[in-house]
Each structure stands twice: as C-alpha cells, then as structure tokens.
Amino acid sequence: MLTDLYKEIEKHVNWLSSIGLDPKGGTTRLLYDLAWIEAQNSLKNKFEETGLSASFDSVGNLFGKLEGSKYPKETIMTGSHVDTVVNGGALDGQFGIIASYLAIKMLKEQYGQPLRNLEVVAMAEEEGSRFPYAFWGSKNIFGLADKNDVLYAEDTKGILFKDAMNQAGFNFRDENEKIREDIKAFVEIHIEQGNVLEKTGKQVAVVNSIVGQKRYDITLKGQANHAGTTPMGFRHDTVYGMSKMISESIDQAKELGDPLVLTFGHIDVKPNTVNVVPGETFFTMDCRHTDGQVLGDFTKEMESLFRKIAKDLELEIDIDNWMDEKPVPMSEKIVKILEEACQEKSLNYTTMHSGAGHDSQIFAPQVPTAMLFVPSVGGISHNPAEATKTEDLVEGIKALIASLYKLAYEE
Amino acid sequence: MLTDLYKEIEKHVNWLSSIGLDPKGGTTRLLYDLAWIEAQNSLKNKFEETGLSASFDSVGNLFGKLEGSKYPKETIMTGSHVDTVVNGGALDGQFGIIASYLAIKMLKEQYGQPLRNLEVVAMAEEEGSRFPYAFWGSKNIFGLADKNDVLYAEDTKGILFKDAMNQAGFNFRDENEKIREDIKAFVEIHIEQGNVLEKTGKQVAVVNSIVGQKRYDITLKGQANHAGTTPMGFRHDTVYGMSKMISESIDQAKELGDPLVLTFGHIDVKPNTVNVVPGETFFTMDCRHTDGQVLGDFTKEMESLFRKIAKDLELEIDIDNWMDEKPVPMSEKIVKILEEACQEKSLNYTTMHSGAGHDSQIFAPQVPTAMLFVPSVGGISHNPAEATKTEDLVEGIKALIASLYKLAYEE
C-alpha cells in the first residue's frame, strides 16, 4: 500500500495543482474563476468514480460522501479549501482535499463501508484572494456568511461577487435552509506553512489550537528636516521613534517567549530620501498568541510603550487596531484521538498550535474539530516554491487514515 | 537706505525667483535650461545697467566686476549659484546673488570705486539637480572639474550634458586656460536651511566651517517567513536588525552631541507585507561632523556595531560607503573680518558651522573664504515653502556690505 500511496499522492497533487497553472509561476485558482470551476467539476467526477455520492451546496462547496452503515445521521468530515492565492503553491488547501479523498478511498478499499458517514469536502474559498472576504466556503456550511458583506464586493477586474458566483452556476445560500446537524467531527490536514516541524525533525503534527491575531496600522508624524542642518536636539525623527518601538517591543516579545510572535512587516517612510529627516513613518504590527488574554495584555502594553516613546520624542502617534481575531482551541477529544492514531502507527509526530488561520477555526466553535500538519520545506508557503517531501505527505495521510478509522469505523 | 534695502530685496528676490516659475510649485531652473539662460542673461543686463563690467566664462559662470582703483589685480568675490532644485524655493542660491549684487551696488553708490575689485558671481550650477554632477560652476572657476565626468551624463529626458551646454551657448573650459590668481577673498551669503538661528533667536551667522559628510547604503538579508507560523527563535528578521542598528546608533550620536548629526532617511523593506517577516531591508545612513577625525571614528564604530548586531541575529550585511566628503574649515582671517563687521554694525549674530554643502567648500581650499547665513523659517529649504523674514535678509545684507567694505575699501 505504501508504494501506491507515495505514487498516488504525487500523481494527485500534480494533477490538481495543474488546474489553474499560472504562466507567472505556481497555481492561480480563485473563487468562481474558470480554473476553480474546472477543479471542482473534476473533483466531483473523481469522487463519483470512487463510489462517493458527490454534490455541491448552493455556494459551491463540494462534498463526496461514503454512507455509514450503522449511523447514517452521523458524519465524519475531512477536507480543505480548493482556492489558492495568486501564484500559490501546489499544496496549500489542495493537499488537504487530495489527502482526504485518498484516505477515504483507501479506507473504503480496505475496510468497506464505515459505521458513520465519511465525507470529503472541497471548500469553495478560504484565502480571500479574489474578493475581500475570507472563509466563504466554511462560513456558508454553518450559515455564518452574511451576503450583505459581499453584495457589492468586486474583484480587481471590477467583476461583482454575485455575477462571478452566478456565472459559475452558484448562488447565495437560502437563509431558510437548515444548518447541517450530522457533522460529528471535522479533521483538516494542511501544510504547516512554518518551519517548526522541519527545525525539530518531526514529520506530522496534531494541531491543538489556532492562534488569535491582532493587526495594527501605526502612523508617526514628526517633522521633515534637512539631514545636515538640523541638530539632533531639534529633530522630531519618526524613523528613530519607529526603530525604538520595534526593537524594544520585539525584545519584550522574545522575553515573553513562545507562542507569542510579533512582526513588523510593512514600513513606509516619507519623504524617503537619504538627506531628509523623515517627517512621517507608517508601519504595521502583527501579533499572535494562542491565549487571548496574553495576546490582549501584551498588545496593550506595547500600545502604552509606543505612546510613551512618541511622547518622549515629541511625535504624534496614531494606532489603528484593524484586526482582532480570538484564538480558537481545537476539540480536546478529537486532538486526543489524533494523537492516539499517531502513536498507534508509531509516527514521528508532535502536538503544536497553528500560527496561521484555517477553515478549522470556523468549524471548531460549531463541531468537534482538530487538524494535522505536515512539514513545509524551509517554512515556505503562498509561493510557487511551497513544498513538502513526499515521504512526509505519506506520513500525514497515514495519520489521517488512522484518525478517520477511529472516528468512522469504531463504535 | 534701510527702507530702500527692504523694498529692493523683496523686488529682486521676487524678480529672480519668477524666472523658471514651476506650475507644480516654486522655481525650477536647472543648469542650461531655458529659465537658466533667461536668468543669467537678465542678471548680465542688470549688472551692466549698474555699471559693472559683466562677462561669462566658458561654462556659463557670470561675473559682474566693479574695478578697484588701487589694487586692480586683487579681487574680492561674492555670490552664489543661479540653479535651483526641482520645485525649489525663492532663496537657495539666488538670494546670495541678489544680496551680493545689491551690496556692491550700494557700496558703489555710497563709497564709489573700491581699492580692490569687487566682483559678484552668479555660478552656473551647484545642486546637481539636472545632471548627476554638483558644483559644476565653482569647480570650473578653479579648473577642478574633469569634463570626462560629465561627457556621457544625461538628464532625465536623455539630453546629453554637452548638448545642453552647447545649446545654451557654452562649452568645456579650455584646459590650457590659466587659473585666476586675482581672487583674494570669497564671501558667500546663503540661507541657513536649518533651524538653529530660528531656535536661538539670531538674525545672522558667520560660518566658520562646512561639515564633512559620509553616506552609506546598508542592506540586510535574512529570511522572509510567515508572520504567524515562524516562532521568534527561528526568525532572521531584517526589520528587527535595522531597528536595533538605528535606535542604538542614534542613541550614541545623541550622547556624543553636537555638531554630530546622524540620519536614516530612506528605508525599503521586502516584501513589505503585514504578515511576512521581512527577508530584506535596505536603508541609508547620512552622518556629518565638522571634525573629520570624529566623523571617521564615529562611523567606523557604527559599522562595527551594525556588523555585530547582524552577526548576533544571523543576518547578512552589506555596507557601502558611497560618499566621503571631508569637512572644510573657512578662513580664520575672513571669519574674523566678518565677525568684526557684525559687531561694528551691532547685528544680532552668532558663529556656527554649516551642516549643508555650499560653493564655499570648493573655494575655501583655493582662496580665503567664509560665509554668512540668514535664518530659514522653520528650517525649511529645497521646497516652495522656503522663506526668510525680509528683516532678516536686510540684516544679512548689512553684514555682507560691512564685510565687503572691510575687504575692498580698507587698506
């Protein structure tokens, strides 16, 4: 079976990532575009060929179901999202669909009909890459998406969300439609998109929570001055202020330690000239932690620190906290089942949190949910260079198969 | 005389700065362009109308000479540059020409012929705003400009330096032409372009030196990583490195104190996205001091500091010191004469260094040279908002008149 799995994975990953191949590199498959339509229809055919009953919901989430013999009203769901970022890699989202499909196919071949329904899902959208809306797929499964939030949304070509959806053959969810109550567990396998597994030499991870994250825009205003003729004591240098804020807050973040992460990814300086003291500096702050209380306390402290530095240097400061997502714990019960599955199969695994967002954070508050990770080479993702060693993909699918067996085939 | 001077200054500053008025703001008058040709020819007419013998040298420096009665082989020169930056103010360079012209005119009216020649110069170019070459005017006076350095220089429209020069009616200096030996002193009056006079409440300054300056391009290379999935300990964050370098070096610069100035004016971060740890950061450093030894020692220490921080954070660092201009002391003798002139006229003056470069730094190593400054409102320059109160311009010209009297009319 192992050799087969190795080849099957490579074949399927190559196949799915080739739908929407971008001449500028990688795969670009955005919600409701032609590549997306082709991918979802091809997956539907594949599910049906394998004996799964396949169907779309109103917005275009694709489900492939293997009926349970004993508990037909209980479903164990597994899968991920079919959309990519622009010039995305071959694994983000799509590996989760391929892995789930292959796991169900192999379980069916080896053990026949499960006790509970086993269902693979290829979710319509997660990345927010075409329209300014993320998690469109998973949110619609639970009736959590408000159509007013996308009604006037346009893509970069000016195409309206609704028109793109209609042209792909889909429509808004009927608000009277009942929410599914059969989903008893959701398991999503995904690439890590970080370098923890690689650095620690592990092949699989059970994910026990998804971090909360807060994002800020920070603008400092001082005074643009001549770099030669303005003595240091007469300056209101916004780059000096920014550099103190960044270096001191990262020092404090490192002292507080994992799992806190703090990133200043974007900086714009005005006028950005070698011989002018910068009168204005804009920068962003992205802070994440698995504990909402710690995240809130730390960012509050940093806000105070920034205001103190600005006051000391006589700079104006504007702090805009435009994203505040709470941490999402995974189901303890499902985490334990996934860990046991890894132990029973003697996999080289660890348990960790996710620093990135995933469809599972929409599922987790609704149904018992947990995730599996496989390593990302160099931690690279959202990039054509995104890669995972096939032997690690194999170990990930082995973990998924063992987990789904426990959930769907055992009493 | 005072009321006249006040009106005369305003009239002449308005007149000269209107030649090359830019629809986008301020004055744009670049070497050899149409506004430049008009300005130099208009100044030539004005000099001649005032009874000065006016002439251009080969490259387009304009001289207006009032012959000396007793020492016709000794010239006291005064003036500044006629070119502006793009969207420049009404005073940088051109106020020095107006002030020198008015000073000679008034000295002539009041005292008649001087003992030594008095000569106003409207230098062709200082800013380096059209072609990548600065001090073209003053360097040519002393045969210090190498034509090979501009032979293939083009402006932003692709016009060759030589073609622009020829079309304006000028040509390269004949290499066999003798260097003038008659210039016994040079005095340049200029706006301060900083806020020292304004902050200290002075109306005039005698400038005793021009700072040396070193400029650097610094590039840090680390690793671009996902802001959520990469623990702090696994990062090679170039923005963190940069912020430590900038904050620590500015702290040290402030500790060392005036006249050291240190500026980080330009920052470019890659990929410059809120949720990616920046894998590459480019920034510039501009450092100035009146003492070459202190400047050299300080920048050397900062280089070591940057390399140490880069090593600690496991970042690659490239430091390119692309400008290294030595400090230029003014003539002690001329500085003393200017100070005496200010004292005798009971002017509200101080003595200071210049943090910016000026034509006087080309003159000073060749002939006894010193400068006068008038305040800049808000320290603003190279900007349409550049301004000096007219009463301060008056005080500056009074200092210049008194100085030129001492140099040209006294034995």
mmCIF file of C-alpha atoms in Angstrom, chain A residues 202-320:
data_model
loop_
_atom_site.group_PDB
_atom_site.id
_atom_site.type_symbol
_atom_site.label_atom_id
_atom_site.label_comp_id
_atom_site.label_asym_id
_atom_site.label_seq_id
_atom_site.Cartn_x
_atom_site.Cartn_y
_atom_site.Cartn_z
ATOM 1 C CA LYS A 202 9.091 15.884 13.030
ATOM 2 C CA GLN A 203 7.002 14.532 10.129
ATOM 3 C CA VAL A 204 3.480 15.102 11.438
ATOM 4 C CA ALA A 205 1.771 17.368 13.947
ATOM 5 C CA VAL A 206 -1.548 17.241 15.737
ATOM 6 C CA VAL A 207 -2.812 20.806 15.993
ATOM 7 C CA ASN A 208 -4.444 21.692 19.317
ATOM 8 C CA SER A 209 -5.295 25.362 18.701
ATOM 9 C CA ILE A 210 -5.216 28.200 16.204
ATOM 10 C CA VAL A 211 -3.668 31.472 17.369
ATOM 11 C CA GLY A 212 -5.568 34.678 17.891
ATOM 12 C CA GLN A 213 -4.164 37.597 15.993
ATOM 13 C CA LYS A 214 -4.262 41.367 16.215
ATOM 14 C CA ARG A 215 -3.108 43.650 13.447
ATOM 15 C CA TYR A 216 -2.321 47.352 13.705
ATOM 16 C CA ASP A 217 -1.532 50.287 11.448
ATOM 17 C CA ILE A 218 0.721 52.755 13.236
ATOM 18 C CA THR A 219 1.474 56.242 11.895
ATOM 19 C CA LEU A 220 4.058 58.572 13.395
ATOM 20 C CA LYS A 221 4.161 62.235 12.466
ATOM 21 C CA GLY A 222 7.150 64.419 13.275
ATOM 22 C CA GLN A 223 8.919 66.984 11.158
ATOM 23 C CA ALA A 224 10.808 66.561 7.863
ATOM 24 C CA ASN A 225 14.154 68.344 8.291
ATOM 25 C CA HIS A 226 17.436 68.752 6.460
ATOM 26 C CA ALA A 227 19.788 65.945 7.498
ATOM 27 C CA GLY A 228 22.784 68.271 7.724
ATOM 28 C CA THR A 229 21.473 71.492 9.165
ATOM 29 C CA THR A 230 19.159 70.204 11.911
ATOM 30 C CA PRO A 231 20.949 69.376 15.182
ATOM 31 C CA MET A 232 19.866 66.123 16.857
ATOM 32 C CA GLY A 233 18.183 68.029 19.682
ATOM 33 C CA PHE A 234 15.934 69.951 17.275
ATOM 34 C CA ARG A 235 14.594 66.880 15.449
ATOM 35 C CA HIS A 236 11.283 65.065 15.511
ATOM 36 C CA ASP A 237 12.605 61.979 13.732
ATOM 37 C CA THR A 238 9.877 59.406 13.057
ATOM 38 C CA VAL A 239 12.330 56.697 11.936
ATOM 39 C CA TYR A 240 14.146 57.000 15.270
ATOM 40 C CA GLY A 241 10.788 56.649 17.050
ATOM 41 C CA MET A 242 9.784 53.654 14.950
ATOM 42 C CA SER A 243 13.136 51.929 15.450
ATOM 43 C CA LYS A 244 12.863 52.287 19.249
ATOM 44 C CA MET A 245 9.284 50.942 19.191
ATOM 45 C CA ILE A 246 10.169 47.939 17.033
ATOM 46 C CA SER A 247 13.412 46.972 18.752
ATOM 47 C CA GLU A 248 12.043 47.360 22.297
ATOM 48 C CA SER A 249 8.785 45.522 21.602
ATOM 49 C CA ILE A 250 10.498 42.614 19.835
ATOM 50 C CA ASP A 251 12.947 42.379 22.752
ATOM 51 C CA GLN A 252 9.949 42.106 25.088
ATOM 52 C CA ALA A 253 8.184 39.588 22.824
ATOM 53 C CA LYS A 254 11.282 37.366 22.854
ATOM 54 C CA GLU A 255 11.467 37.629 26.616
ATOM 55 C CA LEU A 256 7.831 36.578 26.968
ATOM 56 C CA GLY A 257 8.606 33.650 24.665
ATOM 57 C CA ASP A 258 6.634 31.163 22.535
ATOM 58 C CA PRO A 259 3.955 31.003 21.309
ATOM 59 C CA LEU A 260 3.905 34.820 21.085
ATOM 60 C CA VAL A 261 5.001 36.118 17.680
ATOM 61 C CA LEU A 262 5.405 39.779 16.774
ATOM 62 C CA THR A 263 6.030 41.050 13.250
ATOM 63 C CA PHE A 264 6.598 44.482 11.739
ATOM 64 C CA GLY A 265 6.225 43.555 8.079
ATOM 65 C CA HIS A 266 5.392 46.815 6.334
ATOM 66 C CA ILE A 267 7.203 50.160 6.630
ATOM 67 C CA ASP A 268 6.680 53.330 4.569
ATOM 68 C CA VAL A 269 8.841 56.364 5.236
ATOM 69 C CA LYS A 270 8.216 59.897 3.948
ATOM 70 C CA PRO A 271 9.842 61.525 2.038
ATOM 71 C CA ASN A 272 12.237 58.505 1.964
ATOM 72 C CA THR A 273 15.336 60.430 0.898
ATOM 73 C CA VAL A 274 18.889 59.923 2.149
ATOM 74 C CA ASN A 275 19.347 63.530 3.315
ATOM 75 C CA VAL A 276 15.982 64.345 4.891
ATOM 76 C CA VAL A 277 14.986 63.501 8.479
ATOM 77 C CA PRO A 278 11.754 61.512 7.896
ATOM 78 C CA GLY A 279 8.708 63.552 8.887
ATOM 79 C CA GLU A 280 6.281 60.641 8.674
ATOM 80 C CA THR A 281 6.581 56.897 9.150
ATOM 81 C CA PHE A 282 3.866 54.281 8.715
ATOM 82 C CA PHE A 283 4.335 50.715 9.915
ATOM 83 C CA THR A 284 2.241 47.649 10.673
ATOM 84 C CA MET A 285 2.271 45.323 13.676
ATOM 85 C CA ASP A 286 1.009 41.730 13.585
ATOM 86 C CA CYS A 287 0.857 39.945 16.939
ATOM 87 C CA ARG A 288 -0.368 36.386 17.607
ATOM 88 C CA HIS A 289 -0.778 34.078 20.586
ATOM 89 C CA THR A 290 -2.869 31.018 21.441
ATOM 90 C CA ASP A 291 -4.074 32.668 24.675
ATOM 91 C CA GLY A 292 -6.419 35.594 24.072
ATOM 92 C CA GLN A 293 -5.704 37.079 27.495
ATOM 93 C CA VAL A 294 -1.927 37.082 26.982
ATOM 94 C CA LEU A 295 -2.364 38.484 23.463
ATOM 95 C CA GLY A 296 -4.608 41.260 24.730
ATOM 96 C CA ASP A 297 -2.329 42.123 27.661
ATOM 97 C CA PHE A 298 0.847 42.139 25.578
ATOM 98 C CA THR A 299 -0.540 44.311 22.771
ATOM 99 C CA LYS A 300 -1.998 46.711 25.339
ATOM 100 C CA GLU A 301 1.442 47.043 26.935
ATOM 101 C CA MET A 302 3.028 47.645 23.548
ATOM 102 C CA GLU A 303 0.459 50.348 22.790
ATOM 103 C CA SER A 304 1.437 52.096 26.035
ATOM 104 C CA LEU A 305 5.136 51.679 25.228
ATOM 105 C CA PHE A 306 4.631 53.204 21.761
ATOM 106 C CA ARG A 307 2.679 56.144 23.178
ATOM 107 C CA LYS A 308 5.379 56.743 25.775
ATOM 108 C CA ILE A 309 8.170 56.709 23.166
ATOM 109 C CA ALA A 310 6.143 59.035 20.911
ATOM 110 C CA LYS A 311 5.594 61.432 23.808
ATOM 111 C CA ASP A 312 9.292 61.384 24.777
ATOM 112 C CA LEU A 313 10.333 62.180 21.196
ATOM 113 C CA GLU A 314 7.510 64.691 20.663
ATOM 114 C CA LEU A 315 5.933 62.722 17.822
ATOM 115 C CA GLU A 316 2.246 62.418 17.011
ATOM 116 C CA ILE A 317 1.092 58.806 17.018
ATOM 117 C CA ASP A 318 -1.987 57.127 15.584
ATOM 118 C CA ILE A 319 -2.601 53.455 16.424
ATOM 119 C CA ASP A 320 -5.335 51.645 14.481
#
